[in-house]
Each structure stands twice: as structure tokens, then as C-alpha cells.
Short mmCIF file of N, CA and C in Angstrom, two decimals:
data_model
loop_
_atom_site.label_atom_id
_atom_site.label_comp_id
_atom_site.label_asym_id
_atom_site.label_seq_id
_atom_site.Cartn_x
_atom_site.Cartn_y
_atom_site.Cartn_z
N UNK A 1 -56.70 -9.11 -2.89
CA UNK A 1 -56.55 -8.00 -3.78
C UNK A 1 -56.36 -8.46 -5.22
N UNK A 2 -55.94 -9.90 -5.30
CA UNK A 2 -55.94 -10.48 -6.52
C UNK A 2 -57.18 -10.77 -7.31
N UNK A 3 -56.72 -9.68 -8.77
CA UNK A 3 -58.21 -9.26 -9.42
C UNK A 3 -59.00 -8.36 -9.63
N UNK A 4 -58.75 -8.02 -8.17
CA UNK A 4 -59.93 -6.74 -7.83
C UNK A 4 -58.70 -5.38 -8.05
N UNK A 5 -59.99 -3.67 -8.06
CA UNK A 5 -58.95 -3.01 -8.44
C UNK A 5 -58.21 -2.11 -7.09
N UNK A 6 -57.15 -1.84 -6.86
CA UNK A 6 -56.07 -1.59 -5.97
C UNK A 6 -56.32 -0.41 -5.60
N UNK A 7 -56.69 0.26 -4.52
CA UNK A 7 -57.38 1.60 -4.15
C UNK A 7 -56.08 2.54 -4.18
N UNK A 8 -55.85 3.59 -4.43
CA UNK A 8 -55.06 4.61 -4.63
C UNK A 8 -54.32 5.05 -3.55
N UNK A 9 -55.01 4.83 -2.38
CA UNK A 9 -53.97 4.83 -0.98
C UNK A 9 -53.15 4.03 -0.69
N UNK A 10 -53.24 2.43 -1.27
CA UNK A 10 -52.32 1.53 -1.57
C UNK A 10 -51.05 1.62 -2.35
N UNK A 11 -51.54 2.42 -3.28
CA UNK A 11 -49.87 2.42 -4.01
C UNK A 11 -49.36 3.40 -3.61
N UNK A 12 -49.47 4.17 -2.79
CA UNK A 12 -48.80 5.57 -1.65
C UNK A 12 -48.39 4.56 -0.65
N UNK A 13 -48.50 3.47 -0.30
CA UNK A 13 -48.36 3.00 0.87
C UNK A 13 -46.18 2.59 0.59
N UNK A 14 -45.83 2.33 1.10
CA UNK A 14 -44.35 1.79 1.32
C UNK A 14 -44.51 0.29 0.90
N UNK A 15 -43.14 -0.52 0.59
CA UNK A 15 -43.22 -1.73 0.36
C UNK A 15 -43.15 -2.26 1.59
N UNK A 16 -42.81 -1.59 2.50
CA UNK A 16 -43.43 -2.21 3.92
C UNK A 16 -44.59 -2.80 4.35
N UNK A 17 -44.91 -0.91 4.16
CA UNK A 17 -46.21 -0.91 4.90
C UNK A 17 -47.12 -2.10 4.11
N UNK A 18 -47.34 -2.34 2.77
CA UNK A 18 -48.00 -2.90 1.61
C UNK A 18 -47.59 -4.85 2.27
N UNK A 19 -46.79 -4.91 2.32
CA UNK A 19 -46.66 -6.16 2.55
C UNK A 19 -46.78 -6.38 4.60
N UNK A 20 -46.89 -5.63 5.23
CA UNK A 20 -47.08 -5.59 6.66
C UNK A 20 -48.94 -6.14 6.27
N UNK A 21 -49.33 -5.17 6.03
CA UNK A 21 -51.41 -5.58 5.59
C UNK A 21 -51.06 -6.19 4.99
N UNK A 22 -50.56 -6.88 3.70
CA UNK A 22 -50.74 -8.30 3.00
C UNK A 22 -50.62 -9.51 4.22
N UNK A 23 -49.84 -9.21 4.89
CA UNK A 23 -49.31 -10.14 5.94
C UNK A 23 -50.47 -10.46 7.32
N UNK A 24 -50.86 -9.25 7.42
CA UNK A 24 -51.95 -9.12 8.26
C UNK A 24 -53.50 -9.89 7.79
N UNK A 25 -53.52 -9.68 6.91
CA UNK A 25 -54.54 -10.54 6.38
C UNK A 25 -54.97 -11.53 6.20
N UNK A 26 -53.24 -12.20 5.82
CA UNK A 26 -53.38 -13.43 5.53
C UNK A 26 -53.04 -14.43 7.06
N UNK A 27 -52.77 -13.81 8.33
CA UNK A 27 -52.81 -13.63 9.12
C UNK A 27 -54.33 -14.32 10.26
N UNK A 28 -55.01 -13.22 9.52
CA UNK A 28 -56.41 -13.32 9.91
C UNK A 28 -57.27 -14.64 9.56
N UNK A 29 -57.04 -14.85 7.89
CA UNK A 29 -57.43 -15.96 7.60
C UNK A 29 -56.27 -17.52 8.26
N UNK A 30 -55.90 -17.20 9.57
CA UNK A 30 -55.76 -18.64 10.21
C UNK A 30 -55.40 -18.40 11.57
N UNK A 31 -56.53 -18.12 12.04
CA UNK A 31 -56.28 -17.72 13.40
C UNK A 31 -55.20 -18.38 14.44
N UNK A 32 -54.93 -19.56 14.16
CA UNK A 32 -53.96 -20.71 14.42
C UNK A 32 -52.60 -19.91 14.70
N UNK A 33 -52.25 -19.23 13.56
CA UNK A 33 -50.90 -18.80 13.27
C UNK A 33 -50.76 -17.39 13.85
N UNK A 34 -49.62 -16.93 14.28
CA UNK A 34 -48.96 -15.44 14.72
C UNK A 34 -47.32 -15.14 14.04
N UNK A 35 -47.53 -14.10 14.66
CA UNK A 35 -46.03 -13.31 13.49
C UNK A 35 -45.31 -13.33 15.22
N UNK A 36 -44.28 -13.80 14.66
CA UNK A 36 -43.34 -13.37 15.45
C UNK A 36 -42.14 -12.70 15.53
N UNK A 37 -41.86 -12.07 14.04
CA UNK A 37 -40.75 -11.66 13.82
C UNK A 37 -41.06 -11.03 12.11
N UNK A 38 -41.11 -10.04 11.78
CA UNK A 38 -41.13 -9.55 10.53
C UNK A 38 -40.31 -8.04 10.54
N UNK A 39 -39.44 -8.44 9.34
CA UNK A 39 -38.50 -6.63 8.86
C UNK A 39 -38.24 -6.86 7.73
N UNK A 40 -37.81 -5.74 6.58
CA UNK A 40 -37.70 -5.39 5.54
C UNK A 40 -35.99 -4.68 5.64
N UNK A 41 -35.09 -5.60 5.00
CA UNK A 41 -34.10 -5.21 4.80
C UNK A 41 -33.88 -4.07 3.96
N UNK A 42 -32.53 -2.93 3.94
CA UNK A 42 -32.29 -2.08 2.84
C UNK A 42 -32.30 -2.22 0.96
N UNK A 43 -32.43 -3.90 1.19
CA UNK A 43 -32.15 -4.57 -0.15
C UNK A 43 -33.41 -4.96 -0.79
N UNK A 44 -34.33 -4.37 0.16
CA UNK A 44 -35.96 -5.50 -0.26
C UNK A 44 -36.39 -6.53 0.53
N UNK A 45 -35.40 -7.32 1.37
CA UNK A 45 -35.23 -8.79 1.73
C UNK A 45 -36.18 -8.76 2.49
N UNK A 46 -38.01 -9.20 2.67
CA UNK A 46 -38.55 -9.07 3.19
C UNK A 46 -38.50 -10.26 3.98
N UNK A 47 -38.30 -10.68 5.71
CA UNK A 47 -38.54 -11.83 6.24
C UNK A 47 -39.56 -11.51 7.24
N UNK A 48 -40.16 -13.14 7.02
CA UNK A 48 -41.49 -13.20 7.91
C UNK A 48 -41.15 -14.21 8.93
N UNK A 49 -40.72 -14.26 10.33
CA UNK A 49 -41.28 -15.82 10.88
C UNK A 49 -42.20 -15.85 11.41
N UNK A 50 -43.02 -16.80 11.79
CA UNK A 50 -44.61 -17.23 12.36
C UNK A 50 -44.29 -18.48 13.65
N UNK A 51 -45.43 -18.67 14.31
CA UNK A 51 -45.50 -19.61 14.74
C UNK A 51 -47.09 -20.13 14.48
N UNK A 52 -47.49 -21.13 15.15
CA UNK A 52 -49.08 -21.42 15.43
C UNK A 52 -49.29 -22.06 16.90
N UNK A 53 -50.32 -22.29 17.17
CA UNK A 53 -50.93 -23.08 18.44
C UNK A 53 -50.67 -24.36 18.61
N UNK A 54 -51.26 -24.74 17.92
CA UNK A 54 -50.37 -26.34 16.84
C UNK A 54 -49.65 -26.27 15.92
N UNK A 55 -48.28 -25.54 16.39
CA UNK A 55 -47.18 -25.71 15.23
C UNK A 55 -46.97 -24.94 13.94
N UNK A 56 -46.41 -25.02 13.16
CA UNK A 56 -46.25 -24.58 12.00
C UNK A 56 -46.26 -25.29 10.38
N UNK A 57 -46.88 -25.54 9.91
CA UNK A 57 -46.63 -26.67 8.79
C UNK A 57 -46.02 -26.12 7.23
N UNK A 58 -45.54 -27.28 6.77
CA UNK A 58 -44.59 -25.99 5.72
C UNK A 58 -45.88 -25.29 4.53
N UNK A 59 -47.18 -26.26 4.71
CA UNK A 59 -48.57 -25.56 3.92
C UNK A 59 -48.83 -24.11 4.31
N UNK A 60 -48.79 -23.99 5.61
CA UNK A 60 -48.95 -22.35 6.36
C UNK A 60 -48.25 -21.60 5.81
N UNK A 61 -46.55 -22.05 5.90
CA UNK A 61 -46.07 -20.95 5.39
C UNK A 61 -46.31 -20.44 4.44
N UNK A 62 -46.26 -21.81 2.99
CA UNK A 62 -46.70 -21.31 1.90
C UNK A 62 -48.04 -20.90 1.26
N UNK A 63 -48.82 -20.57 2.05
CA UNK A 63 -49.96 -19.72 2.19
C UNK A 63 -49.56 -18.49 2.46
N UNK A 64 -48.99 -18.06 3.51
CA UNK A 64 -48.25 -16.77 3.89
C UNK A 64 -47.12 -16.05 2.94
N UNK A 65 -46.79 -17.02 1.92
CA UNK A 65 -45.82 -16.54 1.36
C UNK A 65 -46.54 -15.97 -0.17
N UNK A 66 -47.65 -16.98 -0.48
CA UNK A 66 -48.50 -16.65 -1.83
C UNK A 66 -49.16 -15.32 -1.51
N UNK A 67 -49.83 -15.51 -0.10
CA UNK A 67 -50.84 -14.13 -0.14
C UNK A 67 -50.00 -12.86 0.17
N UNK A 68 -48.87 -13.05 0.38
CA UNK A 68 -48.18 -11.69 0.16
C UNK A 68 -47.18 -11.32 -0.99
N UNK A 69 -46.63 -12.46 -1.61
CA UNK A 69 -45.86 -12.24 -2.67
C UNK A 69 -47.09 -12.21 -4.33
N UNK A 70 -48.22 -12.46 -4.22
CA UNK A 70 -48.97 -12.91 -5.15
C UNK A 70 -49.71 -11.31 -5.38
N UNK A 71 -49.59 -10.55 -4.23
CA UNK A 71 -50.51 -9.57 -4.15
C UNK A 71 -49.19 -8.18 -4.41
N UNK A 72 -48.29 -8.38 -4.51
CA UNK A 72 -47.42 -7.43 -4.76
C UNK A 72 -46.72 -7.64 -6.59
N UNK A 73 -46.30 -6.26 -6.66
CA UNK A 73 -45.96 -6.25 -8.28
C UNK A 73 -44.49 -6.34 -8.31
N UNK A 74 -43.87 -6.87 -8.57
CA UNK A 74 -42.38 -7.00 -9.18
C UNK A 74 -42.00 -6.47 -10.10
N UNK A 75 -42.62 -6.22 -10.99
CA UNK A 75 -42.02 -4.92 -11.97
C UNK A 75 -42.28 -3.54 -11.17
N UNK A 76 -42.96 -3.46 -10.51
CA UNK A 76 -42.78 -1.99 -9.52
C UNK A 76 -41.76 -2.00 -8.59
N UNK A 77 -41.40 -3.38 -8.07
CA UNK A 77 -40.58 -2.89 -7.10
C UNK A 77 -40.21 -4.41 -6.57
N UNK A 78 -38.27 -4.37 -6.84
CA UNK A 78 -37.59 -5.83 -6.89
C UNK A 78 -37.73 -6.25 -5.58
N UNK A 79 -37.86 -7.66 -4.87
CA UNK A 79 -38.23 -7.56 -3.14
C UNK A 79 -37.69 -8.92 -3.30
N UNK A 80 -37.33 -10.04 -2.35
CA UNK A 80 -37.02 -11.10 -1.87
C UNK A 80 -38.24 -11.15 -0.75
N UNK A 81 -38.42 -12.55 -0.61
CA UNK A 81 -39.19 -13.14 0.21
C UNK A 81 -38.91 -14.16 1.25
N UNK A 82 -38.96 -13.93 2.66
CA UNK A 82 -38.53 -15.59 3.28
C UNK A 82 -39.66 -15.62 4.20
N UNK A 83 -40.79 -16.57 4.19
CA UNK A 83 -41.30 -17.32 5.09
C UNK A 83 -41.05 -18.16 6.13
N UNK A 84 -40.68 -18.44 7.33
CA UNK A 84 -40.02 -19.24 8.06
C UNK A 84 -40.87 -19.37 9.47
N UNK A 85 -40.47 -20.96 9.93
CA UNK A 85 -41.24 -20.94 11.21
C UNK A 85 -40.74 -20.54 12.18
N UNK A 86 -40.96 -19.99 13.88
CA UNK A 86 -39.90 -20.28 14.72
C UNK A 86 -39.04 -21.44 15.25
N UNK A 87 -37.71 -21.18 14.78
CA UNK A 87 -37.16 -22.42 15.46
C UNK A 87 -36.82 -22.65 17.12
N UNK A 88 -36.50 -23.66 17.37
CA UNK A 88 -36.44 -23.94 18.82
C UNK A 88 -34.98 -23.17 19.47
N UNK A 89 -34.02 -22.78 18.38
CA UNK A 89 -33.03 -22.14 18.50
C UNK A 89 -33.83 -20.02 18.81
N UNK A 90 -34.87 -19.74 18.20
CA UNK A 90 -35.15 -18.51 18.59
C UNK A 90 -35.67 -18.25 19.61
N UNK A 91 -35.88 -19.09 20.69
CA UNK A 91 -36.53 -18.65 21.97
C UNK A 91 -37.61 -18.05 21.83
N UNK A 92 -38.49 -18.07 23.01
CA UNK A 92 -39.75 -17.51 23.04
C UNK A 92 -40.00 -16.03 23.34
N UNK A 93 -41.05 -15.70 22.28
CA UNK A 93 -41.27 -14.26 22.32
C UNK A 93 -42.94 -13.52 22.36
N UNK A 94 -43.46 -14.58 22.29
CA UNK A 94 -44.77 -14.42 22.02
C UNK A 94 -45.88 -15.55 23.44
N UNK A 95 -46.48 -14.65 24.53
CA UNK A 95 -47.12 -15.45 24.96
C UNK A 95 -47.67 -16.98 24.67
N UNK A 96 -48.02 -16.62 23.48
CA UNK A 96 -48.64 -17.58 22.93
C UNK A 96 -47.94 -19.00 22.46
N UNK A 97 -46.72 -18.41 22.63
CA UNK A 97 -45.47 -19.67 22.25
C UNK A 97 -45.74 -20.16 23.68
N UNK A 98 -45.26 -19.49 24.96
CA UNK A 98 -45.30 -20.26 26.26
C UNK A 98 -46.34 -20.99 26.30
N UNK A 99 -47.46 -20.37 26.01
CA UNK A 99 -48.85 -21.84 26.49
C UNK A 99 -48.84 -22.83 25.67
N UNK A 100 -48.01 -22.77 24.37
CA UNK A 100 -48.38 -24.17 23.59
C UNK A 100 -47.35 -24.96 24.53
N UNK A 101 -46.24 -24.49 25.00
CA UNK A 101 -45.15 -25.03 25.54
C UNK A 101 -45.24 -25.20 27.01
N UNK A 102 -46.63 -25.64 27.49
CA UNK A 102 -46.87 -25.92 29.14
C UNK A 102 -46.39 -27.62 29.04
N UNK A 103 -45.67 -27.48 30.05
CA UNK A 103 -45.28 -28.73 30.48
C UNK A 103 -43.95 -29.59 30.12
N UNK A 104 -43.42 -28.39 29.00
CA UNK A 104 -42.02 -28.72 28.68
C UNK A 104 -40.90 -28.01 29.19
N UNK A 105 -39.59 -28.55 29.49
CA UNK A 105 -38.40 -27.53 29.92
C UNK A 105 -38.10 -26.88 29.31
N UNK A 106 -37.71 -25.64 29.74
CA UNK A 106 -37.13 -24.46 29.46
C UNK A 106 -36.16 -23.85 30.67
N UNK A 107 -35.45 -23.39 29.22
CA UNK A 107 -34.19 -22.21 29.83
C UNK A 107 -34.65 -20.92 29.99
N UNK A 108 -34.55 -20.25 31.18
CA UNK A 108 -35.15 -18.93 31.26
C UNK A 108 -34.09 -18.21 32.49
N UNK A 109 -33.40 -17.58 31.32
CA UNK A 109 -32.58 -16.32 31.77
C UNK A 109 -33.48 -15.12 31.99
N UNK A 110 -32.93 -14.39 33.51
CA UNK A 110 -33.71 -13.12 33.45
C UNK A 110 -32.22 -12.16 33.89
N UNK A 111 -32.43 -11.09 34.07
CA UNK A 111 -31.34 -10.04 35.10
C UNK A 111 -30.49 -10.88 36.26
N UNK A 112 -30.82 -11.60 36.97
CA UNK A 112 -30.27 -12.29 38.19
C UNK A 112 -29.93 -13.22 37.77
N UNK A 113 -30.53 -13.98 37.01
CA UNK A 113 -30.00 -15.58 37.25
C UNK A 113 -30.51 -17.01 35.99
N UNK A 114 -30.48 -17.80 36.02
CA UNK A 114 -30.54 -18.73 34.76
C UNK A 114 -31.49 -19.83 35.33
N UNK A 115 -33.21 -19.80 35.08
CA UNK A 115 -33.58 -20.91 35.73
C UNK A 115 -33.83 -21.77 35.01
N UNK A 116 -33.68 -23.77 35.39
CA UNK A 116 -34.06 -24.57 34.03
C UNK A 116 -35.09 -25.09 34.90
N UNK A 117 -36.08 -25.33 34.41
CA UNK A 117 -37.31 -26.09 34.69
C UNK A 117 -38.69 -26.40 34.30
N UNK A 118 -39.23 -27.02 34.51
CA UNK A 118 -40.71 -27.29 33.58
C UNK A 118 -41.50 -26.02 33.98
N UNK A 119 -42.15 -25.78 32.57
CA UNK A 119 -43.27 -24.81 32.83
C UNK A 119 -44.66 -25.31 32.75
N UNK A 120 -44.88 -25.26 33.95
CA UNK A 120 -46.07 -25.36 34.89
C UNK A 120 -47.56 -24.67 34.67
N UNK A 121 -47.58 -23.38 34.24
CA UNK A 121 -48.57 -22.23 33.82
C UNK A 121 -48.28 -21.30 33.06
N UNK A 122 -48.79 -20.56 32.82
CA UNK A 122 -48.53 -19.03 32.14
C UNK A 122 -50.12 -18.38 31.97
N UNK A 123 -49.61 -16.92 32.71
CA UNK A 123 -50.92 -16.06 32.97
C UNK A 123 -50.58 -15.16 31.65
N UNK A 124 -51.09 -13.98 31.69
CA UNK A 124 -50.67 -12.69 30.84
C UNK A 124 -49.50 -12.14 31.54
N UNK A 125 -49.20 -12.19 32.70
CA UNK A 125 -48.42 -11.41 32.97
C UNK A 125 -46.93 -12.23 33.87
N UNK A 126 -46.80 -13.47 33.70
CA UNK A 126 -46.00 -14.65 34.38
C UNK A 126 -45.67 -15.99 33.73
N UNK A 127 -45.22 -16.12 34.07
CA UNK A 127 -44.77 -18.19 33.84
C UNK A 127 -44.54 -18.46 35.18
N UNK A 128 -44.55 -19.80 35.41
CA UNK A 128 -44.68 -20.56 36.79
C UNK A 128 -43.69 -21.39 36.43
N UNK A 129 -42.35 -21.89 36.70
CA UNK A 129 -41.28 -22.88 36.39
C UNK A 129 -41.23 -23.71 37.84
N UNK A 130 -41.20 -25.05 37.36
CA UNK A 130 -40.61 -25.68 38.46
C UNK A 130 -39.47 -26.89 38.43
N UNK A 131 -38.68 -27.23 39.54
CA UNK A 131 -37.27 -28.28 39.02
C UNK A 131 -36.97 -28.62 40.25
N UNK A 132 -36.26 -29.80 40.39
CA UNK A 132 -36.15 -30.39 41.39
C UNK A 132 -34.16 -29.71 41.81
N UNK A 133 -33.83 -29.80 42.79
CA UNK A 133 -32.82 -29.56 43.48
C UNK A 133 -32.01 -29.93 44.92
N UNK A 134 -31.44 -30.21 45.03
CA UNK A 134 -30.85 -31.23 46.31
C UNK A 134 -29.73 -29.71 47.12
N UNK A 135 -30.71 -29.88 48.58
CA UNK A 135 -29.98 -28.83 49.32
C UNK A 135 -29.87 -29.68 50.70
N UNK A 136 -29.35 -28.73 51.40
CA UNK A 136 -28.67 -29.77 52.74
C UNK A 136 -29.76 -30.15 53.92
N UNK A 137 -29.52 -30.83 54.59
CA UNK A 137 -30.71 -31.28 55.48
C UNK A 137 -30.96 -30.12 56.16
N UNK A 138 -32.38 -29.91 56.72
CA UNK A 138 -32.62 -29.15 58.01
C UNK A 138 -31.40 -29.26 59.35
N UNK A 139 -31.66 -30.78 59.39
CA UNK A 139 -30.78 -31.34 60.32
C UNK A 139 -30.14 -32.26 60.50
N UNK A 140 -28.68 -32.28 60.57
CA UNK A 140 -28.22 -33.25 60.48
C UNK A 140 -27.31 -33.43 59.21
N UNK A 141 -26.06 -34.55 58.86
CA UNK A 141 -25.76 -34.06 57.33
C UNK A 141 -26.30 -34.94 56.40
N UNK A 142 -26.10 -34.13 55.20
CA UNK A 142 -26.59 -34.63 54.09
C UNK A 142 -27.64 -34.02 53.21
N UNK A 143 -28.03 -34.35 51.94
CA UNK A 143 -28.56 -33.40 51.11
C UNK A 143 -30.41 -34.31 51.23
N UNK A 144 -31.11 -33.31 50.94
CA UNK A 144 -32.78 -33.90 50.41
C UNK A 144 -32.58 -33.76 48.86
N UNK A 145 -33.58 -33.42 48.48
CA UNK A 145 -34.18 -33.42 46.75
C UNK A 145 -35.39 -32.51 47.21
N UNK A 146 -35.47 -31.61 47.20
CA UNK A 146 -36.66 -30.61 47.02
C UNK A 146 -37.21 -29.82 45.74
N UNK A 147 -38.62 -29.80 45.80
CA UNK A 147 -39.02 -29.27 44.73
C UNK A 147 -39.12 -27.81 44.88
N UNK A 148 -38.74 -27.15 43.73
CA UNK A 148 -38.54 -25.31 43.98
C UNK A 148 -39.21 -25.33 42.71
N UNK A 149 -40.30 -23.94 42.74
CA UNK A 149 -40.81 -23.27 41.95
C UNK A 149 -40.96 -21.71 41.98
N UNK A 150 -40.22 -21.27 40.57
CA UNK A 150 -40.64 -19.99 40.18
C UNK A 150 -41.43 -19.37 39.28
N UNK A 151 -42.07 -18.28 40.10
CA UNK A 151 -43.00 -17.09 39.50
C UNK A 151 -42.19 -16.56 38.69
N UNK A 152 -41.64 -16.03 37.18
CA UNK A 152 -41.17 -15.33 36.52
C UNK A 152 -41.83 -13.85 35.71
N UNK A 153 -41.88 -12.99 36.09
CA UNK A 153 -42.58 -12.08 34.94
C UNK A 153 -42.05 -11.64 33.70
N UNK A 154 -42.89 -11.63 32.72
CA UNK A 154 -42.18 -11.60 31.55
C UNK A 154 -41.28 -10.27 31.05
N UNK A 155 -41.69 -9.31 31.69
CA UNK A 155 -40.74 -7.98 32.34
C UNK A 155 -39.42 -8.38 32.57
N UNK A 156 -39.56 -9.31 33.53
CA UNK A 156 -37.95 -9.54 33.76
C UNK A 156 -36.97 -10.64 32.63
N UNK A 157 -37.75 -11.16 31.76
CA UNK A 157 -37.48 -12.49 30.85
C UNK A 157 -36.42 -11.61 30.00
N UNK A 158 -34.89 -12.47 29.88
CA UNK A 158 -34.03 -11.49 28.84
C UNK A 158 -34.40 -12.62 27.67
N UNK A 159 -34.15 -13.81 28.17
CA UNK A 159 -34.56 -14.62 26.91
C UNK A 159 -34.89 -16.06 27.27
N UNK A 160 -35.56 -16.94 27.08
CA UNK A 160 -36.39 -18.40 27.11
C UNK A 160 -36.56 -18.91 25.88
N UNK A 161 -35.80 -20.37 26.45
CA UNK A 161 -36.16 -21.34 24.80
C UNK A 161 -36.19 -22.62 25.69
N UNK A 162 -36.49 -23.19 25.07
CA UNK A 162 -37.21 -24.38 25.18
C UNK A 162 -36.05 -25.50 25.22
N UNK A 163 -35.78 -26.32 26.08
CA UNK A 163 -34.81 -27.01 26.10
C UNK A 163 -35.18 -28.42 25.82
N UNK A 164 -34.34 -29.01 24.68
CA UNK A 164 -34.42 -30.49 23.74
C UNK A 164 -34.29 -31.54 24.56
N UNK A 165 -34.75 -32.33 25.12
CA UNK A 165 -34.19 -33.77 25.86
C UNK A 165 -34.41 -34.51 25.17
N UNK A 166 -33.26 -35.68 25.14
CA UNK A 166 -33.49 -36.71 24.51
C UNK A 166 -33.31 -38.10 25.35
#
């Protein structure tokens, strides 16, 4: 929009709505990247976080942050800006976070119960977790090491993040 002239339905639009399509756009130009989190505080405080397929680099953001702060007027209307990636502290919210994250552990709380284990797959509508666990013999005493895997649907997911090993 930088340059060119600003169509009249645009400046009817909200500082939302106006920076939601700035965001969208710039969006488009990197198919790589997704929104995972955007709101507009009472104060202006507009925050964006993103992720990508491969990551987030601090160049992305500040691409995301020019094509929406560059395309809005500040003498019309005072706003704050934060660009940010997802951190490993926000858990996953976006399909698209689980498949970059095949094959790493995760914490995945649902309604019932707390499972930790590697994720294995992810469909549209599931994750596949699996972890090893020591239960008692068939027969006889003493424990095995068995491998258990769960189907999770993302319906039931209250929250999943990705767990750090070092």
C-alpha cells in the first residue's frame, strides 16, 4: 500500500481490522510463516506471534513488523507494535507447529491425564505419541519395559509443548 493511493473502505476499516490485512499479506508473501497468536490491546498494543516450518528468524519478524507498521499512519492513530516468535514456553497451537515437531518429546495434557512421549505422526485430526514404561510381568515377579503408544485428538488437547532435553 506503500505509495499507492488507499481505497476509501480502508480508512472505515478499524485499527484492527487495518492491521489484521496488513498482517495477512505480509503473511502471504512467505508461505513458510503462520500467525499464531494476534490481539489489539485497549491501549493500541498491537501483538503479533508467528511461527514457520523452518523456524522463525529474527529477519521474518522484521519483515512482519515493517509491512504492517510501514503501511499504517501514526499521526492518525497512536499504536505499539510487538512482533514475536513462538516460544517453546507457549505450547502448541497450530497443526503446523506439531509436524515441524515429529520426532521430538512432548508434554501433552488432555481432560484425563498427562502424556510425555515422542511424537511419532500427526494427521489433521490426531497426534500419535509414544514412550517407553515398565509394568509388571505377565508372569511371574518383576517389571518388563514396554512400549505404549497414544492416539490423541486434538479435540481433546488442553495444552502441548514441547519438552527441552538436555
Amino acid at each position: 500500500m506503500r505509495g499507492q493511493k488507499v481505497p476509501s473502505f480502508y480508512l472505515l476499516m478499524s485499527l484492527k481490522d487495518r492491521a489484521q490485512k496488513l498482517l495477512e499479506e505480509a503473511l502471504l508473501e512467505n508461505p513458510s510463516l503462520f500467525l499464531i497468536d494476534y490481539k489489539i490491546g485497549p491501549d493500541n498494543n498491537i501483538e503479533v506471534i508467528i511461527d514457520g516450518d523452518n523456524g522463525v528468524k529474527v529477519e521474518d519478524c522484521i519483515a512482519i513488523s515493517r509491512a504492517i507498521e510501514h503501511n499504517l499512519d501514526r499521526d492518525e492513530e497512536d499504536f505499539s507494535l510487538s512482533v514475536m516468535s513462538s516460544g517453546v514456553s507457549e505450547g502448541l497451537r497450530h497443526i503446523r507447529q506439531y509436524k515441524k515437531n515429529i520426532g521430538r518429546k512432548l508434554k501433552v495434557k488432555t481432560k484425563e491425564e498427562i502424556i510425555e512421549g515422542q511424537l511419532i505422526s500427526v494427521t489433521d485430526d490426531a497426534v500419535t505419541l509414544t514412550w517407553k514404561a515398565r509394568e509388571p510381568k505377565p508372569i511371574g515377579k518383576g517389571k518388563i519395559t514396554v512400549t505404549k503408544e497414544a492416539l490423541v485428538a486434538y479435540q481433546n488437547i488442553v495444552e502441548a509443548k514441547v519438552m527441552i532435553t538436555f
